[in-house]
Amino acid sequence: MQTEIILRKAQQEDKDIIWSILQQAIARRKKDGSSQWQQGYPNEDTVETDITNGFGYVMTVDGVIAVYTALILNDEPAYSTIDGAWLSEGEFLVVHRVAVDERFAGQGMVKKLFDQIEDFTRSHGIPSIKVDTNFDNIAMLKILESKGYSYCGEVYLAGGIRKAYEKLIL
């Protein structure tokens, strides 16, 4: 049977599930020895704000929420100053707060998420995707490399320096 994978806007009723997934991801980052997400961000208010602003998205697998992310069009103030250079100057989609439910960990969900995000970006006529991650988030760094994202430099975000990547879609 074919698995149905859907990327959709998060709804208010998804909030508790999303927060649970983020808490799992925060704990995993800590267990992996990372400093990312260890200073009280993201938190429940972050989820609430994402959903209210229409930034929150979930990827479901056969109707079950497997992954959470925030997708934000053209709006990441930290990206205006980069130690390096972006590939493009035009519109872009920012990917933030990628978190996988532990029940789906190790199943390539983030790669599937990025496929979905690229389709979403293409279908909305947005020419590029920008994303940043912590220097010690080895799993995400490997995924970005495998999905063809180009390392553009470093940005200062959420109290730390992040590696910044971009992929031209159109």
mmCIF file with all atom_site columns, N, CA and C in Angstrom, residues 68-136:
data_model
loop_
_atom_site.group_PDB
_atom_site.id
_atom_site.type_symbol
_atom_site.label_atom_id
_atom_site.label_alt_id
_atom_site.label_comp_id
_atom_site.label_asym_id
_atom_site.label_entity_id
_atom_site.label_seq_id
_atom_site.pdbx_PDB_ins_code
_atom_site.Cartn_x
_atom_site.Cartn_y
_atom_site.Cartn_z
_atom_site.occupancy
_atom_site.B_iso_or_equiv
_atom_site.pdbx_formal_charge
_atom_site.auth_seq_id
_atom_site.auth_comp_id
_atom_site.auth_asym_id
_atom_site.auth_atom_id
_atom_site.pdbx_PDB_model_num
ATOM 1   N N  . TYR A 1 68  ? 7.230  18.568 12.091 1.00 0.00 ? 68  TYR A N  1
ATOM 2   C CA . TYR A 1 68  ? 6.789  19.959 12.202 1.00 0.00 ? 68  TYR A CA 1
ATOM 3   C C  . TYR A 1 68  ? 7.866  20.866 11.629 1.00 0.00 ? 68  TYR A C  1
ATOM 4   N N  . THR A 1 69  ? 7.441  21.952 10.989 1.00 0.00 ? 69  THR A N  1
ATOM 5   C CA . THR A 1 69  ? 8.378  22.981 10.544 1.00 0.00 ? 69  THR A CA 1
ATOM 6   C C  . THR A 1 69  ? 7.648  24.308 10.442 1.00 0.00 ? 69  THR A C  1
ATOM 7   N N  . ALA A 1 70  ? 8.431  25.372 10.419 1.00 0.00 ? 70  ALA A N  1
ATOM 8   C CA . ALA A 1 70  ? 7.882  26.698 10.158 1.00 0.00 ? 70  ALA A CA 1
ATOM 9   C C  . ALA A 1 70  ? 8.412  27.141 8.799  1.00 0.00 ? 70  ALA A C  1
ATOM 10  N N  . LEU A 1 71  ? 7.511  27.581 7.927  1.00 0.00 ? 71  LEU A N  1
ATOM 11  C CA . LEU A 1 71  ? 7.864  28.071 6.587  1.00 0.00 ? 71  LEU A CA 1
ATOM 12  C C  . LEU A 1 71  ? 7.455  29.531 6.513  1.00 0.00 ? 71  LEU A C  1
ATOM 13  N N  . ILE A 1 72  ? 8.432  30.396 6.296  1.00 0.00 ? 72  ILE A N  1
ATOM 14  C CA . ILE A 1 72  ? 8.195  31.835 6.356  1.00 0.00 ? 72  ILE A CA 1
ATOM 15  C C  . ILE A 1 72  ? 8.688  32.476 5.058  1.00 0.00 ? 72  ILE A C  1
ATOM 16  N N  . LEU A 1 73  ? 7.813  33.230 4.411  1.00 0.00 ? 73  LEU A N  1
ATOM 17  C CA . LEU A 1 73  ? 8.163  33.857 3.133  1.00 0.00 ? 73  LEU A CA 1
ATOM 18  C C  . LEU A 1 73  ? 8.889  35.181 3.362  1.00 0.00 ? 73  LEU A C  1
ATOM 19  N N  . ASN A 1 74  ? 10.090 35.284 2.805  1.00 0.00 ? 74  ASN A N  1
ATOM 20  C CA . ASN A 1 74  ? 10.852 36.544 2.733  1.00 0.00 ? 74  ASN A CA 1
ATOM 21  C C  . ASN A 1 74  ? 11.116 37.225 4.058  1.00 0.00 ? 74  ASN A C  1
ATOM 22  N N  . ASP A 1 75  ? 10.970 36.550 5.170  1.00 0.00 ? 75  ASP A N  1
ATOM 23  C CA . ASP A 1 75  ? 11.079 37.276 6.423  1.00 0.00 ? 75  ASP A CA 1
ATOM 24  C C  . ASP A 1 75  ? 11.975 36.575 7.427  1.00 0.00 ? 75  ASP A C  1
ATOM 25  N N  . GLU A 1 76  ? 13.234 36.896 7.393  1.00 0.00 ? 76  GLU A N  1
ATOM 26  C CA . GLU A 1 76  ? 14.158 36.489 8.445  1.00 0.00 ? 76  GLU A CA 1
ATOM 27  C C  . GLU A 1 76  ? 15.184 37.599 8.568  1.00 0.00 ? 76  GLU A C  1
ATOM 28  N N  . PRO A 1 77  ? 14.947 38.540 9.497  1.00 0.00 ? 77  PRO A N  1
ATOM 29  C CA . PRO A 1 77  ? 15.849 39.691 9.631  1.00 0.00 ? 77  PRO A CA 1
ATOM 30  C C  . PRO A 1 77  ? 17.321 39.305 9.761  1.00 0.00 ? 77  PRO A C  1
ATOM 31  N N  . ALA A 1 78  ? 17.591 38.188 10.429 1.00 0.00 ? 78  ALA A N  1
ATOM 32  C CA . ALA A 1 78  ? 18.987 37.763 10.618 1.00 0.00 ? 78  ALA A CA 1
ATOM 33  C C  . ALA A 1 78  ? 19.667 37.468 9.279  1.00 0.00 ? 78  ALA A C  1
ATOM 34  N N  . TYR A 1 79  ? 18.878 37.147 8.256  1.00 0.00 ? 79  TYR A N  1
ATOM 35  C CA . TYR A 1 79  ? 19.468 36.784 6.963  1.00 0.00 ? 79  TYR A CA 1
ATOM 36  C C  . TYR A 1 79  ? 19.925 38.003 6.162  1.00 0.00 ? 79  TYR A C  1
ATOM 37  N N  . SER A 1 80  ? 19.569 39.214 6.609  1.00 0.00 ? 80  SER A N  1
ATOM 38  C CA . SER A 1 80  ? 20.002 40.410 5.877  1.00 0.00 ? 80  SER A CA 1
ATOM 39  C C  . SER A 1 80  ? 21.498 40.669 6.079  1.00 0.00 ? 80  SER A C  1
ATOM 40  N N  . THR A 1 81  ? 22.051 40.102 7.146  1.00 0.00 ? 81  THR A N  1
ATOM 41  C CA . THR A 1 81  ? 23.491 40.229 7.399  1.00 0.00 ? 81  THR A CA 1
ATOM 42  C C  . THR A 1 81  ? 24.076 38.824 7.418  1.00 0.00 ? 81  THR A C  1
ATOM 43  N N  . ILE A 1 82  ? 24.883 38.533 6.413  1.00 0.00 ? 82  ILE A N  1
ATOM 44  C CA . ILE A 1 82  ? 25.511 37.208 6.342  1.00 0.00 ? 82  ILE A CA 1
ATOM 45  C C  . ILE A 1 82  ? 27.013 37.379 6.171  1.00 0.00 ? 82  ILE A C  1
ATOM 46  N N  . ASP A 1 83  ? 27.764 36.586 6.911  1.00 0.00 ? 83  ASP A N  1
ATOM 47  C CA . ASP A 1 83  ? 29.209 36.543 6.734  1.00 0.00 ? 83  ASP A CA 1
ATOM 48  C C  . ASP A 1 83  ? 29.432 35.539 5.614  1.00 0.00 ? 83  ASP A C  1
ATOM 49  N N  . GLY A 1 84  ? 29.387 36.050 4.384  1.00 0.00 ? 84  GLY A N  1
ATOM 50  C CA . GLY A 1 84  ? 29.395 35.227 3.189  1.00 0.00 ? 84  GLY A CA 1
ATOM 51  C C  . GLY A 1 84  ? 28.486 35.883 2.169  1.00 0.00 ? 84  GLY A C  1
ATOM 52  N N  . ALA A 1 85  ? 27.820 35.087 1.341  1.00 0.00 ? 85  ALA A N  1
ATOM 53  C CA . ALA A 1 85  ? 26.910 35.656 0.338  1.00 0.00 ? 85  ALA A CA 1
ATOM 54  C C  . ALA A 1 85  ? 25.835 34.640 -0.034 1.00 0.00 ? 85  ALA A C  1
ATOM 55  N N  . TRP A 1 86  ? 24.589 35.116 -0.077 1.00 0.00 ? 86  TRP A N  1
ATOM 56  C CA . TRP A 1 86  ? 23.486 34.281 -0.550 1.00 0.00 ? 86  TRP A CA 1
ATOM 57  C C  . TRP A 1 86  ? 23.623 34.079 -2.049 1.00 0.00 ? 86  TRP A C  1
ATOM 58  N N  . LEU A 1 87  ? 22.986 33.054 -2.581 1.00 0.00 ? 87  LEU A N  1
ATOM 59  C CA . LEU A 1 87  ? 23.014 32.775 -4.021 1.00 0.00 ? 87  LEU A CA 1
ATOM 60  C C  . LEU A 1 87  ? 22.099 33.724 -4.787 1.00 0.00 ? 87  LEU A C  1
ATOM 61  N N  . SER A 1 88  ? 21.068 34.254 -4.101 1.00 0.00 ? 88  SER A N  1
ATOM 62  C CA . SER A 1 88  ? 20.078 35.085 -4.790 1.00 0.00 ? 88  SER A CA 1
ATOM 63  C C  . SER A 1 88  ? 19.646 36.253 -3.917 1.00 0.00 ? 88  SER A C  1
ATOM 64  N N  . GLU A 1 89  ? 19.018 37.240 -4.556 1.00 0.00 ? 89  GLU A N  1
ATOM 65  C CA . GLU A 1 89  ? 18.565 38.449 -3.871 1.00 0.00 ? 89  GLU A CA 1
ATOM 66  C C  . GLU A 1 89  ? 17.040 38.519 -3.776 1.00 0.00 ? 89  GLU A C  1
ATOM 67  N N  . GLY A 1 90  ? 16.328 37.694 -4.534 1.00 0.00 ? 90  GLY A N  1
ATOM 68  C CA . GLY A 1 90  ? 14.878 37.825 -4.646 1.00 0.00 ? 90  GLY A CA 1
ATOM 69  C C  . GLY A 1 90  ? 14.106 37.158 -3.519 1.00 0.00 ? 90  GLY A C  1
ATOM 70  N N  . GLU A 1 91  ? 12.847 36.813 -3.819 1.00 0.00 ? 91  GLU A N  1
ATOM 71  C CA . GLU A 1 91  ? 11.986 36.153 -2.836 1.00 0.00 ? 91  GLU A CA 1
ATOM 72  C C  . GLU A 1 91  ? 12.578 34.814 -2.416 1.00 0.00 ? 91  GLU A C  1
ATOM 73  N N  . PHE A 1 92  ? 12.284 34.437 -1.167 1.00 0.00 ? 92  PHE A N  1
ATOM 74  C CA . PHE A 1 92  ? 12.776 33.150 -0.672 1.00 0.00 ? 92  PHE A CA 1
ATOM 75  C C  . PHE A 1 92  ? 11.848 32.631 0.408  1.00 0.00 ? 92  PHE A C  1
ATOM 76  N N  . LEU A 1 93  ? 11.903 31.335 0.609  1.00 0.00 ? 93  LEU A N  1
ATOM 77  C CA . LEU A 1 93  ? 11.182 30.691 1.699  1.00 0.00 ? 93  LEU A CA 1
ATOM 78  C C  . LEU A 1 93  ? 12.206 30.304 2.753  1.00 0.00 ? 93  LEU A C  1
ATOM 79  N N  . VAL A 1 94  ? 11.929 30.658 4.013  1.00 0.00 ? 94  VAL A N  1
ATOM 80  C CA . VAL A 1 94  ? 12.804 30.289 5.126  1.00 0.00 ? 94  VAL A CA 1
ATOM 81  C C  . VAL A 1 94  ? 12.229 29.036 5.791  1.00 0.00 ? 94  VAL A C  1
ATOM 82  N N  . VAL A 1 95  ? 13.099 28.069 6.060  1.00 0.00 ? 95  VAL A N  1
ATOM 83  C CA . VAL A 1 95  ? 12.707 26.863 6.781  1.00 0.00 ? 95  VAL A CA 1
ATOM 84  C C  . VAL A 1 95  ? 13.301 26.949 8.184  1.00 0.00 ? 95  VAL A C  1
ATOM 85  N N  . HIS A 1 96  ? 12.430 26.930 9.190  1.00 0.00 ? 96  HIS A N  1
ATOM 86  C CA . HIS A 1 96  ? 12.867 26.963 10.583 1.00 0.00 ? 96  HIS A CA 1
ATOM 87  C C  . HIS A 1 96  ? 12.217 25.824 11.361 1.00 0.00 ? 96  HIS A C  1
ATOM 88  N N  . ARG A 1 97  ? 12.815 25.495 12.502 1.00 0.00 ? 97  ARG A N  1
ATOM 89  C CA . ARG A 1 97  ? 12.202 24.617 13.501 1.00 0.00 ? 97  ARG A CA 1
ATOM 90  C C  . ARG A 1 97  ? 11.750 23.257 12.946 1.00 0.00 ? 97  ARG A C  1
ATOM 91  N N  . VAL A 1 98  ? 12.641 22.566 12.283 1.00 0.00 ? 98  VAL A N  1
ATOM 92  C CA . VAL A 1 98  ? 12.327 21.226 11.778 1.00 0.00 ? 98  VAL A CA 1
ATOM 93  C C  . VAL A 1 98  ? 12.441 20.237 12.942 1.00 0.00 ? 98  VAL A C  1
ATOM 94  N N  . ALA A 1 99  ? 11.351 19.509 13.203 1.00 0.00 ? 99  ALA A N  1
ATOM 95  C CA . ALA A 1 99  ? 11.349 18.529 14.302 1.00 0.00 ? 99  ALA A CA 1
ATOM 96  C C  . ALA A 1 99  ? 10.552 17.300 13.881 1.00 0.00 ? 99  ALA A C  1
ATOM 97  N N  . VAL A 1 100 ? 11.118 16.132 14.144 1.00 0.00 ? 100 VAL A N  1
ATOM 98  C CA . VAL A 1 100 ? 10.505 14.859 13.758 1.00 0.00 ? 100 VAL A CA 1
ATOM 99  C C  . VAL A 1 100 ? 10.002 14.132 15.005 1.00 0.00 ? 100 VAL A C  1
ATOM 100 N N  . ASP A 1 101 ? 8.785  13.618 14.916 1.00 0.00 ? 101 ASP A N  1
ATOM 101 C CA . ASP A 1 101 ? 8.249  12.788 16.000 1.00 0.00 ? 101 ASP A CA 1
ATOM 102 C C  . ASP A 1 101 ? 9.139  11.549 16.130 1.00 0.00 ? 101 ASP A C  1
ATOM 103 N N  . GLU A 1 102 ? 9.490  11.184 17.367 1.00 0.00 ? 102 GLU A N  1
ATOM 104 C CA . GLU A 1 102 ? 10.418 10.060 17.574 1.00 0.00 ? 102 GLU A CA 1
ATOM 105 C C  . GLU A 1 102 ? 9.900  8.759  16.962 1.00 0.00 ? 102 GLU A C  1
ATOM 106 N N  . ARG A 1 103 ? 8.568  8.636  16.807 1.00 0.00 ? 103 ARG A N  1
ATOM 107 C CA . ARG A 1 103 ? 8.030  7.421  16.181 1.00 0.00 ? 103 ARG A CA 1
ATOM 108 C C  . ARG A 1 103 ? 8.443  7.321  14.708 1.00 0.00 ? 103 ARG A C  1
ATOM 109 N N  . PHE A 1 104 ? 8.862  8.435  14.118 1.00 0.00 ? 104 PHE A N  1
ATOM 110 C CA . PHE A 1 104 ? 9.251  8.453  12.712 1.00 0.00 ? 104 PHE A CA 1
ATOM 111 C C  . PHE A 1 104 ? 10.747 8.704  12.522 1.00 0.00 ? 104 PHE A C  1
ATOM 112 N N  . ALA A 1 105 ? 11.491 8.775  13.623 1.00 0.00 ? 105 ALA A N  1
ATOM 113 C CA . ALA A 1 105 ? 12.929 9.053  13.553 1.00 0.00 ? 105 ALA A CA 1
ATOM 114 C C  . ALA A 1 105 ? 13.651 7.950  12.776 1.00 0.00 ? 105 ALA A C  1
ATOM 115 N N  . GLY A 1 106 ? 14.658 8.346  12.032 1.00 0.00 ? 106 GLY A N  1
ATOM 116 C CA . GLY A 1 106 ? 15.480 7.385  11.301 1.00 0.00 ? 106 GLY A CA 1
ATOM 117 C C  . GLY A 1 106 ? 14.818 6.811  10.059 1.00 0.00 ? 106 GLY A C  1
ATOM 118 N N  . GLN A 1 107 ? 13.718 7.435  9.615  1.00 0.00 ? 107 GLN A N  1
ATOM 119 C CA . GLN A 1 107 ? 13.001 6.927  8.429  1.00 0.00 ? 107 GLN A CA 1
ATOM 120 C C  . GLN A 1 107 ? 13.120 7.876  7.231  1.00 0.00 ? 107 GLN A C  1
ATOM 121 N N  . GLY A 1 108 ? 14.076 8.794  7.290  1.00 0.00 ? 108 GLY A N  1
ATOM 122 C CA . GLY A 1 108 ? 14.280 9.707  6.163  1.00 0.00 ? 108 GLY A CA 1
ATOM 123 C C  . GLY A 1 108 ? 13.208 10.775 6.041  1.00 0.00 ? 108 GLY A C  1
ATOM 124 N N  . MET A 1 109 ? 12.526 11.065 7.147  1.00 0.00 ? 109 MET A N  1
ATOM 125 C CA . MET A 1 109 ? 11.404 12.015 7.104  1.00 0.00 ? 109 MET A CA 1
ATOM 126 C C  . MET A 1 109 ? 11.829 13.431 6.738  1.00 0.00 ? 109 MET A C  1
ATOM 127 N N  . VAL A 1 110 ? 13.004 13.864 7.200  1.00 0.00 ? 110 VAL A N  1
ATOM 128 C CA . VAL A 1 110 ? 13.419 15.238 6.908  1.00 0.00 ? 110 VAL A CA 1
ATOM 129 C C  . VAL A 1 110 ? 13.744 15.386 5.422  1.00 0.00 ? 110 VAL A C  1
ATOM 130 N N  . LYS A 1 111 ? 14.311 14.352 4.819  1.00 0.00 ? 111 LYS A N  1
ATOM 131 C CA . LYS A 1 111 ? 14.540 14.406 3.363  1.00 0.00 ? 111 LYS A CA 1
ATOM 132 C C  . LYS A 1 111 ? 13.205 14.493 2.630  1.00 0.00 ? 111 LYS A C  1
ATOM 133 N N  . LYS A 1 112 ? 12.228 13.706 3.077  1.00 0.00 ? 112 LYS A N  1
ATOM 134 C CA . LYS A 1 112 ? 10.886 13.764 2.476  1.00 0.00 ? 112 LYS A CA 1
ATOM 135 C C  . LYS A 1 112 ? 10.268 15.144 2.690  1.00 0.00 ? 112 LYS A C  1
ATOM 136 N N  . LEU A 1 113 ? 10.485 15.711 3.896  1.00 0.00 ? 113 LEU A N  1
ATOM 137 C CA . LEU A 1 113 ? 9.987  17.054 4.183  1.00 0.00 ? 113 LEU A CA 1
ATOM 138 C C  . LEU A 1 113 ? 10.576 18.059 3.192  1.00 0.00 ? 113 LEU A C  1
ATOM 139 N N  . PHE A 1 114 ? 11.882 18.006 2.975  1.00 0.00 ? 114 PHE A N  1
ATOM 140 C CA . PHE A 1 114 ? 12.507 18.954 2.051  1.00 0.00 ? 114 PHE A CA 1
ATOM 141 C C  . PHE A 1 114 ? 11.998 18.754 0.622  1.00 0.00 ? 114 PHE A C  1
ATOM 142 N N  . ASP A 1 115 ? 11.701 17.511 0.222  1.00 0.00 ? 115 ASP A N  1
ATOM 143 C CA . ASP A 1 115 ? 11.064 17.281 -1.093 1.00 0.00 ? 115 ASP A CA 1
ATOM 144 C C  . ASP A 1 115 ? 9.724  18.005 -1.150 1.00 0.00 ? 115 ASP A C  1
ATOM 145 N N  . GLN A 1 116 ? 8.935  17.869 -0.092 1.00 0.00 ? 116 GLN A N  1
ATOM 146 C CA . GLN A 1 116 ? 7.619  18.514 -0.016 1.00 0.00 ? 116 GLN A CA 1
ATOM 147 C C  . GLN A 1 116 ? 7.765  20.040 -0.053 1.00 0.00 ? 116 GLN A C  1
ATOM 148 N N  . ILE A 1 117 ? 8.731  20.557 0.708  1.00 0.00 ? 117 ILE A N  1
ATOM 149 C CA . ILE A 1 117 ? 8.956  22.008 0.752  1.00 0.00 ? 117 ILE A CA 1
ATOM 150 C C  . ILE A 1 117 ? 9.379  22.521 -0.623 1.00 0.00 ? 117 ILE A C  1
ATOM 151 N N  . GLU A 1 118 ? 10.227 21.763 -1.310 1.00 0.00 ? 118 GLU A N  1
ATOM 152 C CA . GLU A 1 118 ? 10.657 22.189 -2.651 1.00 0.00 ? 118 GLU A CA 1
ATOM 153 C C  . GLU A 1 118 ? 9.479  22.204 -3.613 1.00 0.00 ? 118 GLU A C  1
ATOM 154 N N  . ASP A 1 119 ? 8.601  21.206 -3.538 1.00 0.00 ? 119 ASP A N  1
ATOM 155 C CA . ASP A 1 119 ? 7.391  21.191 -4.383 1.00 0.00 ? 119 ASP A CA 1
ATOM 156 C C  . ASP A 1 119 ? 6.504  22.391 -4.061 1.00 0.00 ? 119 ASP A C  1
ATOM 157 N N  . PHE A 1 120 ? 6.321  22.655 -2.763 1.00 0.00 ? 120 PHE A N  1
ATOM 158 C CA . PHE A 1 120 ? 5.512  23.785 -2.288 1.00 0.00 ? 120 PHE A CA 1
ATOM 159 C C  . PHE A 1 120 ? 6.084  25.099 -2.827 1.00 0.00 ? 120 PHE A C  1
ATOM 160 N N  . THR A 1 121 ? 7.404  25.254 -2.704 1.00 0.00 ? 121 THR A N  1
ATOM 161 C CA . THR A 1 121 ? 8.084  26.475 -3.139 1.00 0.00 ? 121 THR A CA 1
ATOM 162 C C  . THR A 1 121 ? 7.910  26.676 -4.642 1.00 0.00 ? 121 THR A C  1
ATOM 163 N N  . ARG A 1 122 ? 8.146  25.610 -5.397 1.00 0.00 ? 122 ARG A N  1
ATOM 164 C CA . ARG A 1 122 ? 8.006  25.647 -6.859 1.00 0.00 ? 122 ARG A CA 1
ATOM 165 C C  . ARG A 1 122 ? 6.579  26.025 -7.248 1.00 0.00 ? 122 ARG A C  1
ATOM 166 N N  . SER A 1 123 ? 5.597  25.388 -6.609 1.00 0.00 ? 123 SER A N  1
ATOM 167 C CA . SER A 1 123 ? 4.195  25.615 -6.967 1.00 0.00 ? 123 SER A CA 1
ATOM 168 C C  . SER A 1 123 ? 3.731  27.032 -6.621 1.00 0.00 ? 123 SER A C  1
ATOM 169 N N  . HIS A 1 124 ? 4.421  27.688 -5.691 1.00 0.00 ? 124 HIS A N  1
ATOM 170 C CA . HIS A 1 124 ? 4.087  29.070 -5.323 1.00 0.00 ? 124 HIS A CA 1
ATOM 171 C C  . HIS A 1 124 ? 4.974  30.091 -6.042 1.00 0.00 ? 124 HIS A C  1
ATOM 172 N N  . GLY A 1 125 ? 5.812  29.633 -6.970 1.00 0.00 ? 125 GLY A N  1
ATOM 173 C CA . GLY A 1 125 ? 6.658  30.533 -7.747 1.00 0.00 ? 125 GLY A CA 1
ATOM 174 C C  . GLY A 1 125 ? 7.738  31.238 -6.944 1.00 0.00 ? 125 GLY A C  1
ATOM 175 N N  . ILE A 1 126 ? 8.160  30.611 -5.848 1.00 0.00 ? 126 ILE A N  1
ATOM 176 C CA . ILE A 1 126 ? 9.211  31.193 -5.006 1.00 0.00 ? 126 ILE A CA 1
ATOM 177 C C  . ILE A 1 126 ? 10.550 30.626 -5.485 1.00 0.00 ? 126 ILE A C  1
ATOM 178 N N  . PRO A 1 127 ? 11.494 31.517 -5.845 1.00 0.00 ? 127 PRO A N  1
ATOM 179 C CA . PRO A 1 127 ? 12.714 31.031 -6.498 1.00 0.00 ? 127 PRO A CA 1
ATOM 180 C C  . PRO A 1 127 ? 13.748 30.329 -5.624 1.00 0.00 ? 127 PRO A C  1
ATOM 181 N N  . SER A 1 128 ? 13.703 30.539 -4.288 1.00 0.00 ? 128 SER A N  1
ATOM 182 C CA . SER A 1 128 ? 14.756 29.909 -3.493 1.00 0.00 ? 128 SER A CA 1
ATOM 183 C C  . SER A 1 128 ? 14.298 29.573 -2.077 1.00 0.00 ? 128 SER A C  1
ATOM 184 N N  . ILE A 1 129 ? 15.047 28.654 -1.477 1.00 0.00 ? 129 ILE A N  1
ATOM 185 C CA . ILE A 1 129 ? 14.820 28.245 -0.087 1.00 0.00 ? 129 ILE A CA 1
ATOM 186 C C  . ILE A 1 129 ? 16.099 28.554 0.681  1.00 0.00 ? 129 ILE A C  1
ATOM 187 N N  . LYS A 1 130 ? 15.928 29.211 1.842  1.00 0.00 ? 130 LYS A N  1
ATOM 188 C CA . LYS A 1 130 ? 17.069 29.495 2.717  1.00 0.00 ? 130 LYS A CA 1
ATOM 189 C C  . LYS A 1 130 ? 16.816 28.815 4.056  1.00 0.00 ? 130 LYS A C  1
ATOM 190 N N  . VAL A 1 131 ? 17.890 28.318 4.634  1.00 0.00 ? 131 VAL A N  1
ATOM 191 C CA . VAL A 1 131 ? 17.783 27.591 5.898  1.00 0.00 ? 131 VAL A CA 1
ATOM 192 C C  . VAL A 1 131 ? 19.096 27.752 6.652  1.00 0.00 ? 131 VAL A C  1
ATOM 193 N N  . ASP A 1 132 ? 18.998 27.737 7.980  1.00 0.00 ? 132 ASP A N  1
ATOM 194 C CA . ASP A 1 132 ? 20.228 27.765 8.766  1.00 0.00 ? 132 ASP A CA 1
ATOM 195 C C  . ASP A 1 132 ? 20.146 26.655 9.806  1.00 0.00 ? 132 ASP A C  1
ATOM 196 N N  . THR A 1 133 ? 21.308 26.253 10.285 1.00 0.00 ? 133 THR A N  1
ATOM 197 C CA . THR A 1 133 ? 21.345 25.251 11.341 1.00 0.00 ? 133 THR A CA 1
ATOM 198 C C  . THR A 1 133 ? 22.597 25.447 12.172 1.00 0.00 ? 133 THR A C  1
ATOM 199 N N  . ASN A 1 134 ? 22.590 24.836 13.345 1.00 0.00 ? 134 ASN A N  1
ATOM 200 C CA . ASN A 1 134 ? 23.726 24.912 14.240 1.00 0.00 ? 134 ASN A CA 1
ATOM 201 C C  . ASN A 1 134 ? 24.904 24.154 13.627 1.00 0.00 ? 134 ASN A C  1
ATOM 202 N N  . PHE A 1 135 ? 26.121 24.638 13.899 1.00 0.00 ? 135 PHE A N  1
ATOM 203 C CA . PHE A 1 135 ? 27.330 23.988 13.383 1.00 0.00 ? 135 PHE A CA 1
ATOM 204 C C  . PHE A 1 135 ? 27.454 22.546 13.868 1.00 0.00 ? 135 PHE A C  1
ATOM 205 N N  . ASP A 1 136 ? 26.793 22.208 15.003 1.00 0.00 ? 136 ASP A N  1
ATOM 206 C CA . ASP A 1 136 ? 26.921 20.856 15.549 1.00 0.00 ? 136 ASP A CA 1
ATOM 207 C C  . ASP A 1 136 ? 25.699 19.972 15.255 1.00 0.00 ? 136 ASP A C  1
#
